[in-house]
GROMACS .gro file of C-alpha atoms in nm:
model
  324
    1UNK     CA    1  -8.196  -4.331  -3.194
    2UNK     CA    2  -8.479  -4.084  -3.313
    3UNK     CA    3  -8.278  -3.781  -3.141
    4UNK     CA    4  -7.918  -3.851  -3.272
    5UNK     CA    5  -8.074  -3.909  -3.631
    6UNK     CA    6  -8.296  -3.555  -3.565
    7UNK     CA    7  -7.980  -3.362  -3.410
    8UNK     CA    8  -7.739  -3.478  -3.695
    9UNK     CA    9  -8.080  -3.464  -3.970
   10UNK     CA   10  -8.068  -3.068  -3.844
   11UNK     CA   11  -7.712  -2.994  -3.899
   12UNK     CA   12  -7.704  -3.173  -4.249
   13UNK     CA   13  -7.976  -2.971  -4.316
   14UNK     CA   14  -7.890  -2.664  -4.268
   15UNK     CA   15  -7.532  -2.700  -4.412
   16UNK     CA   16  -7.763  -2.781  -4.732
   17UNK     CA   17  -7.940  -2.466  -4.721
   18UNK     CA   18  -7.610  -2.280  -4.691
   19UNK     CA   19  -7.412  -2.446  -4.951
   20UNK     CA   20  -7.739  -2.362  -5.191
   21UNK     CA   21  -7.758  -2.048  -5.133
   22UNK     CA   22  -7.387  -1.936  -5.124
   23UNK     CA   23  -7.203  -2.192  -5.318
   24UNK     CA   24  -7.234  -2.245  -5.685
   25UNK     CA   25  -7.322  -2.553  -5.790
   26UNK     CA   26  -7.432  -2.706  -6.137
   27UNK     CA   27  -7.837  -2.668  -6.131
   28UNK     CA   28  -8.067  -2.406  -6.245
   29UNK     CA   29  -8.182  -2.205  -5.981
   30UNK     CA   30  -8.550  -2.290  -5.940
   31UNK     CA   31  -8.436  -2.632  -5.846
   32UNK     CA   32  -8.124  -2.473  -5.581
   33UNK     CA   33  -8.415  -2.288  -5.420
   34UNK     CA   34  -8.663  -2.635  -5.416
   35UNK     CA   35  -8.416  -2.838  -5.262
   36UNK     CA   36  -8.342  -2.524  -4.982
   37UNK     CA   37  -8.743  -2.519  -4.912
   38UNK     CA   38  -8.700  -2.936  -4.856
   39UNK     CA   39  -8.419  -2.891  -4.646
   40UNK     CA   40  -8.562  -2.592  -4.439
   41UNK     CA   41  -8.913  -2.831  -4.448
   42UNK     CA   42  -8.719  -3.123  -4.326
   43UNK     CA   43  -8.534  -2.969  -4.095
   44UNK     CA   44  -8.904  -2.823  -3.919
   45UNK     CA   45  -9.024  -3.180  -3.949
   46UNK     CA   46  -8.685  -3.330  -3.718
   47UNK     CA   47  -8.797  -3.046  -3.491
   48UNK     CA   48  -9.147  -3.152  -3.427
   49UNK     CA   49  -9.019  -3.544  -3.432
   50UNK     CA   50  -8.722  -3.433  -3.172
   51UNK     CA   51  -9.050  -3.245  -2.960
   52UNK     CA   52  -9.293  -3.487  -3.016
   53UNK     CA   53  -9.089  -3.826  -2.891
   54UNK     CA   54  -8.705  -3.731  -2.786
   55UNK     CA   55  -8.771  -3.488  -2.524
   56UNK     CA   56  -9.057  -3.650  -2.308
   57UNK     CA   57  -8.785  -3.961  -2.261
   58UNK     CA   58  -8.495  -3.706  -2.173
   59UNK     CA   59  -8.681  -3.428  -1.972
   60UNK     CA   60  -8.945  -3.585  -1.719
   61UNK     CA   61  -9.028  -3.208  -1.604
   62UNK     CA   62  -9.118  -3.159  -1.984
   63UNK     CA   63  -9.340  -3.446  -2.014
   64UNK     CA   64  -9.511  -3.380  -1.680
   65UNK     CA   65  -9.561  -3.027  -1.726
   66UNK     CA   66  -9.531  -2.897  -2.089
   67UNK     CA   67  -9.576  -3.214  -2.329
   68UNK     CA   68  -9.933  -3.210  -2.230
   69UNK     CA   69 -10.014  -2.887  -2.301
   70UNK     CA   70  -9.813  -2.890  -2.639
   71UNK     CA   71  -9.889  -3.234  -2.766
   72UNK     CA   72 -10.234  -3.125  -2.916
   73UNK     CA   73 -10.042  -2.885  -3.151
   74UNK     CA   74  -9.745  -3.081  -3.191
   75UNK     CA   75  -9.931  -3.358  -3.333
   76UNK     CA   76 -10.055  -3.163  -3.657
   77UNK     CA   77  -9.781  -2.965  -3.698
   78UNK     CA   78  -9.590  -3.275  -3.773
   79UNK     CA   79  -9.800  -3.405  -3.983
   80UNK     CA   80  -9.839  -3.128  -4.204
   81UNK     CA   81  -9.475  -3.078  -4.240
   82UNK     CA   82  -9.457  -3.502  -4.329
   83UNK     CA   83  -9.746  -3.402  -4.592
   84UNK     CA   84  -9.499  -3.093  -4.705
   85UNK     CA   85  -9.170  -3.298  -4.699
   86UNK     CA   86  -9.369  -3.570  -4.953
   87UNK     CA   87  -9.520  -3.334  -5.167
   88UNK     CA   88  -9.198  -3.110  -5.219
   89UNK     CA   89  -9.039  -3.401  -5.359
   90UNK     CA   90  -9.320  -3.433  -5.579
   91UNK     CA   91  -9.304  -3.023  -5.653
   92UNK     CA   92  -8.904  -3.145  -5.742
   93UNK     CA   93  -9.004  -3.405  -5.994
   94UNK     CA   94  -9.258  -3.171  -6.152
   95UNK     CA   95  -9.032  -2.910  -6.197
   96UNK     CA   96  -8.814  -3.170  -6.311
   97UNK     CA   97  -9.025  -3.295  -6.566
   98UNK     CA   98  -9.146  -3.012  -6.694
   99UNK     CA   99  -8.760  -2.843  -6.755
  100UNK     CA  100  -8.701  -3.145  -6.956
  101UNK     CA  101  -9.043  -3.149  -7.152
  102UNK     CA  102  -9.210  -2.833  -7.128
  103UNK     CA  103  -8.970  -2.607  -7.093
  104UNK     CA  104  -9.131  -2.285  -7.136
  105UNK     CA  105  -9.328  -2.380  -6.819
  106UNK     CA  106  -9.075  -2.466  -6.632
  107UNK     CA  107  -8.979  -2.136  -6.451
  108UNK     CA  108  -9.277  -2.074  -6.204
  109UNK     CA  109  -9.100  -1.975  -5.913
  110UNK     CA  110  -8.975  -2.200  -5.623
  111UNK     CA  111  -9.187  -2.037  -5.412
  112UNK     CA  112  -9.537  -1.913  -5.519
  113UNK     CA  113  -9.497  -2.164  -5.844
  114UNK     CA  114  -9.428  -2.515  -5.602
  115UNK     CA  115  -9.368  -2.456  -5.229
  116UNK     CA  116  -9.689  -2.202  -5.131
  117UNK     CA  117  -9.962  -2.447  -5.298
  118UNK     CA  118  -9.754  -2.765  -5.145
  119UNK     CA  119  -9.783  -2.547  -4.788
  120UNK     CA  120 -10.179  -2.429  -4.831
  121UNK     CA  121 -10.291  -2.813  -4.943
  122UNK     CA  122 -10.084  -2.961  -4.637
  123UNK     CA  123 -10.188  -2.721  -4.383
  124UNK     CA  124 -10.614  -2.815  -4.498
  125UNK     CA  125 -10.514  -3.162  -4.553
  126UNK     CA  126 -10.423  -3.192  -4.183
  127UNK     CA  127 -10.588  -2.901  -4.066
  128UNK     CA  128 -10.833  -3.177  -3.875
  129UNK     CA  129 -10.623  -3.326  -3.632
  130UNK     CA  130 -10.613  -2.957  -3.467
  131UNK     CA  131 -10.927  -3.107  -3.329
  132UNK     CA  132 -10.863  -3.459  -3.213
  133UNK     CA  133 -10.663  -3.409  -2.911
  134UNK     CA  134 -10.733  -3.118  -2.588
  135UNK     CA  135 -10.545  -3.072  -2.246
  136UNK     CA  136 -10.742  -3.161  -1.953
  137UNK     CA  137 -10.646  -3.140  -1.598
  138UNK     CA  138 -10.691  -3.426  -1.341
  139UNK     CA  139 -10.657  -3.391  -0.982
  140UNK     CA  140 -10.407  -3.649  -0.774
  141UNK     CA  141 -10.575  -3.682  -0.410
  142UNK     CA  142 -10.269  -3.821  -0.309
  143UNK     CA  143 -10.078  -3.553  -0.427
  144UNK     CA  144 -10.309  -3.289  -0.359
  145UNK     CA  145 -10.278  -3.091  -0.686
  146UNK     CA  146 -10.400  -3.122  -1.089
  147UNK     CA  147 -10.180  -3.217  -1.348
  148UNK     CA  148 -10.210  -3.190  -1.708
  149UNK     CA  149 -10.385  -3.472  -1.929
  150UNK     CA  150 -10.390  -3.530  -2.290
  151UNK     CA  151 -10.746  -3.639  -2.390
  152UNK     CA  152 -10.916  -3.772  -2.731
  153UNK     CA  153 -11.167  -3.571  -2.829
  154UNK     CA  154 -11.509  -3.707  -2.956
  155UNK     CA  155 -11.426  -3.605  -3.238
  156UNK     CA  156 -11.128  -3.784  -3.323
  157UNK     CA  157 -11.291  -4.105  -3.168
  158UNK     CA  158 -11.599  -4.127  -3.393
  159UNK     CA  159 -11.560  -4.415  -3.615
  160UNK     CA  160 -11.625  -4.235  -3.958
  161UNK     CA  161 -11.355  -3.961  -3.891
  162UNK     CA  162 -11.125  -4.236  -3.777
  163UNK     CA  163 -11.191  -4.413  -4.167
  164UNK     CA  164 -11.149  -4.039  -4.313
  165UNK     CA  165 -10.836  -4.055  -4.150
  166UNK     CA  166 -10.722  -4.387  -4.251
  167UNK     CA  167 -10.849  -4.362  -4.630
  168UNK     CA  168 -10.769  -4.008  -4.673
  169UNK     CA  169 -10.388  -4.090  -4.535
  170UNK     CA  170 -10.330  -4.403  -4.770
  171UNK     CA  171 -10.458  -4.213  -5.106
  172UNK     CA  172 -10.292  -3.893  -5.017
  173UNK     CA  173 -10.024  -4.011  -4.873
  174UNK     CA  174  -9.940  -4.342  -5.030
  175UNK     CA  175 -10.106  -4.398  -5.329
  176UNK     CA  176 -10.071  -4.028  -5.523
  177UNK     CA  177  -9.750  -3.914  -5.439
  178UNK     CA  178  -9.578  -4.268  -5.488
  179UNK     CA  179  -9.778  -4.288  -5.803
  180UNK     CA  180  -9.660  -3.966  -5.955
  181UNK     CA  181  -9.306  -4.005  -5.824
  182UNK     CA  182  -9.241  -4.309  -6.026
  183UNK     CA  183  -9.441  -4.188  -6.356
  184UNK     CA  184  -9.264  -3.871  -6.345
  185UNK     CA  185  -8.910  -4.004  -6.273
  186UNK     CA  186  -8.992  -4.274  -6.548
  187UNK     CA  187  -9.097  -4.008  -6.796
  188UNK     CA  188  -8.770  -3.750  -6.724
  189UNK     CA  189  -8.528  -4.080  -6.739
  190UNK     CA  190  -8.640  -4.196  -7.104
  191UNK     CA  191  -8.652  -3.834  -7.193
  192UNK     CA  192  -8.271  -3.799  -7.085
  193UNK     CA  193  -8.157  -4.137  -7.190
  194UNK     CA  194  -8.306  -4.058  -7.574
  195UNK     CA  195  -8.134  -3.708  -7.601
  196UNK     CA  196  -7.801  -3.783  -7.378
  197UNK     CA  197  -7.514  -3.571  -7.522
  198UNK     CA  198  -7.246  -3.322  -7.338
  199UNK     CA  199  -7.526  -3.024  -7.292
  200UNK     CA  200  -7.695  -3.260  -7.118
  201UNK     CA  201  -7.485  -3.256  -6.792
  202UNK     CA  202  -7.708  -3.015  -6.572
  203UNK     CA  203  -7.975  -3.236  -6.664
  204UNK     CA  204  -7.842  -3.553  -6.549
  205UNK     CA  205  -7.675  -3.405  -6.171
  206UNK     CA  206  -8.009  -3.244  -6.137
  207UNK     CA  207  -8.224  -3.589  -6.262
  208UNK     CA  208  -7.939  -3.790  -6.030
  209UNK     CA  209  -8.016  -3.526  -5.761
  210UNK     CA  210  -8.446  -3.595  -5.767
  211UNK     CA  211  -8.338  -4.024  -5.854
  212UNK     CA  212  -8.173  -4.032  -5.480
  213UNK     CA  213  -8.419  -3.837  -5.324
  214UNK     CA  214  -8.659  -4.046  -5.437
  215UNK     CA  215  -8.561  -4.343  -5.370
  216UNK     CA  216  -8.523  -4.224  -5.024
  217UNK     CA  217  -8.888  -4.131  -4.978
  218UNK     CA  218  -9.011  -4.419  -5.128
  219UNK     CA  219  -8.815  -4.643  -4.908
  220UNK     CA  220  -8.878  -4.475  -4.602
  221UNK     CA  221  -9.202  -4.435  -4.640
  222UNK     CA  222  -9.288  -4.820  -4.673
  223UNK     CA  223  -9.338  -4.842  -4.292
  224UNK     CA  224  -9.564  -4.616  -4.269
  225UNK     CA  225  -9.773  -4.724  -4.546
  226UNK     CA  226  -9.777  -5.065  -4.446
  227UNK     CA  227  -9.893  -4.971  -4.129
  228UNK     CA  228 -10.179  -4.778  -4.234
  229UNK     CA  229 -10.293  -5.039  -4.490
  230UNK     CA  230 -10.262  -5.280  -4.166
  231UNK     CA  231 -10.530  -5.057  -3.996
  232UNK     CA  232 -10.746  -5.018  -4.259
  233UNK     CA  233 -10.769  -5.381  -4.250
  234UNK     CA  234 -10.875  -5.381  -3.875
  235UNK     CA  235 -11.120  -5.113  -3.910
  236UNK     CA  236 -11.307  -5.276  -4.223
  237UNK     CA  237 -11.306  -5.643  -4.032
  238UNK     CA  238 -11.323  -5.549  -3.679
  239UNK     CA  239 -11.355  -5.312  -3.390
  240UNK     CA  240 -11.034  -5.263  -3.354
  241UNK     CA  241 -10.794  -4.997  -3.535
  242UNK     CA  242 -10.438  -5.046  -3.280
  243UNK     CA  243 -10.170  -5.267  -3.351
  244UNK     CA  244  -9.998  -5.478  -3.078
  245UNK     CA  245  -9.684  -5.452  -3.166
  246UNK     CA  246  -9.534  -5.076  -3.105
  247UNK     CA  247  -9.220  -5.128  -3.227
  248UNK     CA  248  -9.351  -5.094  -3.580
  249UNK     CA  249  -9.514  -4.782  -3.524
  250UNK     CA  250  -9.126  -4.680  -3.407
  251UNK     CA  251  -8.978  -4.797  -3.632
  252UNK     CA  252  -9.194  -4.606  -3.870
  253UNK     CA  253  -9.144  -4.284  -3.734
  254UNK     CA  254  -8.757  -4.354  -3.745
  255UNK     CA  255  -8.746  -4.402  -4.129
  256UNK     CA  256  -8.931  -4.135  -4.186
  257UNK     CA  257  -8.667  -3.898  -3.921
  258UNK     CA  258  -8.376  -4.116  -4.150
  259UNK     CA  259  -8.566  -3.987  -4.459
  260UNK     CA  260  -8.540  -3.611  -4.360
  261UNK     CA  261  -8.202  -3.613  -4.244
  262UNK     CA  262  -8.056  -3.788  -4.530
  263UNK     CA  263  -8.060  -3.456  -4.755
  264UNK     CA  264  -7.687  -3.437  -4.761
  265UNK     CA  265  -7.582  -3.736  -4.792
  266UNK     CA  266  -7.777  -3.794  -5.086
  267UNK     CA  267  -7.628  -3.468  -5.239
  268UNK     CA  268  -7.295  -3.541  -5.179
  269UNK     CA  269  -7.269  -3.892  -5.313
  270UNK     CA  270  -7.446  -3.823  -5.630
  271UNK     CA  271  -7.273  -3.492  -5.705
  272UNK     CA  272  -6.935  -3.436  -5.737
  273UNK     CA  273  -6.879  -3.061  -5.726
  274UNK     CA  274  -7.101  -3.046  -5.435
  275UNK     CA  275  -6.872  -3.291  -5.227
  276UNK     CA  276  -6.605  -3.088  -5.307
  277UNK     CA  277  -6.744  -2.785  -5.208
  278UNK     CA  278  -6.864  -2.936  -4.887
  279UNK     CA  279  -6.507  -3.112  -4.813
  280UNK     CA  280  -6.377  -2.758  -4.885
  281UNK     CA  281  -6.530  -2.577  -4.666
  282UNK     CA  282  -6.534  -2.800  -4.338
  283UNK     CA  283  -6.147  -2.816  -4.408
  284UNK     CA  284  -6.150  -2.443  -4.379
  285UNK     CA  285  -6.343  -2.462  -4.125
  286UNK     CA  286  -6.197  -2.698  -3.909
  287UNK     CA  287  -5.877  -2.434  -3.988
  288UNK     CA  288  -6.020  -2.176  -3.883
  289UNK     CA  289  -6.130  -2.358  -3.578
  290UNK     CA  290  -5.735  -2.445  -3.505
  291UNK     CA  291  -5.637  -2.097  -3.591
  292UNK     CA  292  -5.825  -1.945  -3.301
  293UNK     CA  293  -5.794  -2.231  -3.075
  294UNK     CA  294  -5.368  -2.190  -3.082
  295UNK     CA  295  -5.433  -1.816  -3.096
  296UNK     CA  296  -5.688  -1.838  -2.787
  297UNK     CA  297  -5.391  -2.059  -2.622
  298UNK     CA  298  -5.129  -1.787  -2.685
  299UNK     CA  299  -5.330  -1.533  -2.577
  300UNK     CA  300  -5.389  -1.711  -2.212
  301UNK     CA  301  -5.034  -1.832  -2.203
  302UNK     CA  302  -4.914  -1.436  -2.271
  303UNK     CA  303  -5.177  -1.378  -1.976
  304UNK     CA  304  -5.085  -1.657  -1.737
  305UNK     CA  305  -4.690  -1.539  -1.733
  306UNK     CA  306  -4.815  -1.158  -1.687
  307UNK     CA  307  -4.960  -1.230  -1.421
  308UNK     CA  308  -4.718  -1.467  -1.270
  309UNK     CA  309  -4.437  -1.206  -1.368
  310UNK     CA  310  -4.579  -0.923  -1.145
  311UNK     CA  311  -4.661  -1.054  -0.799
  312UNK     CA  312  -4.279  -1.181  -0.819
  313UNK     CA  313  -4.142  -0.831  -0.912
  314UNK     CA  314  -4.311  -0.707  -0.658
  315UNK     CA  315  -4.152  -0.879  -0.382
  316UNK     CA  316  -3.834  -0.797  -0.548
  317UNK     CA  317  -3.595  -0.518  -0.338
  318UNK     CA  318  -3.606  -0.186  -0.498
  319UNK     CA  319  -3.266   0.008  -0.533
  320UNK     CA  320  -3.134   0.223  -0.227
  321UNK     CA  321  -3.256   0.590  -0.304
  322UNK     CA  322  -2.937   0.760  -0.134
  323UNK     CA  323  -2.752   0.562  -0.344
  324UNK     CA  324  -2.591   0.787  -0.643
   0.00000   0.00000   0.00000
């Protein structure tokens, strides 16, 4: 399930970043480029997921030969682009809030104002788990050759990194974004509701834009949370820190695929002209597809009776040259 939702996660994505940057839709432009950096982060994210646990079940030769050697930087490359994913939606509500309340701050720039300091405190955040996993090589007597091992490092077994871990992920990455999600969507919602009138209209598609989003995260993440408040649990009352049951640890990592492929969906049901625009285009696209396709069929028709045609005139007589 994992790989459809990453393949089709991918494509939605990146029909998001196109219809941002070349179609014209009715929000400011700091928040067109935000939701193109969450699209193009999301879209990295279903990449890592789609490395990380779709390709060792459909390539065996891949998870023989190059998912150990890979794994150890697959690992935290995922989970800083999770950490980047969550904290761009926060970056969205900021900018959000601060358009509605503070506008002369609200211009910063996508880039250097929201998505570089989301990037640098993601990438230190995780920068860690670099270090908990290394490729070893064991050797098979009955094979008579090493393969490559993935291996726990010391370092990611000790028991206080393995609390760091757990604390660190439930405050950073449960309690403080969820936190500020909900105040800040609280705060721009009264804000709007008090001053509603017909200048307001960007406002609300934007607002409606940051509401579904939300909602998404928050939902999606609840798996995940609940899983690492489980293990806290274990490690404060016993030895312990794995669950038995995987499937929630799957079913986890599937909401949280679901969460970054769900970018245009969300866009087109809660804005209009953008569903039109997107409608528009794959019906000129799907057009255009036609177009060639009958022209490409011509074309090899035109071909097919050329080539038929001349074999057969050659074998026809030619005209007697004393003739005339």
């Amino acid at each position: 399930i994992i790989t459809v939702v990453s393949v089709l996660g991918f494509i939605g994505n990146i029909i998001c970043i196109l219809m941002f940057k070349y179609k014209r839709l009715n929000i400011n432009k700091t928040f067109a480029s935000l939701l193109s950096w969450l699209a193009i982060i999301d879209s990295f994210f279903l990449m890592m997921c789609f490395s990380v646990f779709s390709l060792p079940v459909l390539s065996q030769y891949y998870k023989a030969w190059i998912f150990p050697h890979v794994l150890p930087t697959l690992l935290p490359l995922t989970s800083i682009s999770l950490t980047c994913s969550m904290y761009c939606v926060v970056a969205l509500a900021i900018e959000r809030y601060l358009s509605i309340h503070r506008s002369q701050h609200q211009d910063k720039g996508s880039f250097f104002g929201y998505v570089l300091p989301v990037i640098v405190f993601s990438t230190f955040f995780n920068f860690p788990k670099f270090f908990e996993y290394s490729t070893q090589f064991m050797y098979l007597n009955e094979r008579g050759y090493y393969i490559p091992v993935v291996k726990a490092t010391e370092f990611r077994e000790s028991p206080d990194y393995s609390f760091y871990v757990l604390g660190s992920s439930f405050v950073f990455l449960g309690v403080v974004p969820f936190l500020l999600l909900i105040i800040l969507n609280i705060g721009i919602a009264r804000k709007l509701s008090n001053n509603l009138n017909s200048n307001k209209i960007e406002q609300v598609s934007m607002s409606l834009f940051l509401s579904g989003i939300v909602i998404v995260q928050l939902v999606s993440h609840v798996p995940r949370t609940a899983l690492n408040i489980y293990e806290l649990y274990m490690a404060f009352t016993s030895s312990s820190l794995s669950i038995s049951y995987s499937w929630v640890v799957d079913l986890s990592h599937l909401f949280l695929a679901i969460s970054s492929s769900s970018n245009v969906l969300i866009f087109s049901a809660q804005d209009l002209r953008f569903r039109t625009l997107l409608l528009s285009q794959l019906k000129k696209s799907l057009l255009l597809y036609k177009t060639n396709s009958t022209s490409e069929s011509e074309t090899a028709c035109e071909d097919l009776i050329v080539k038929t045609i001349q074999p057969v005139s050659r074998l026809l007589p030619e005209g007697d040259p004393s003739s005339g």
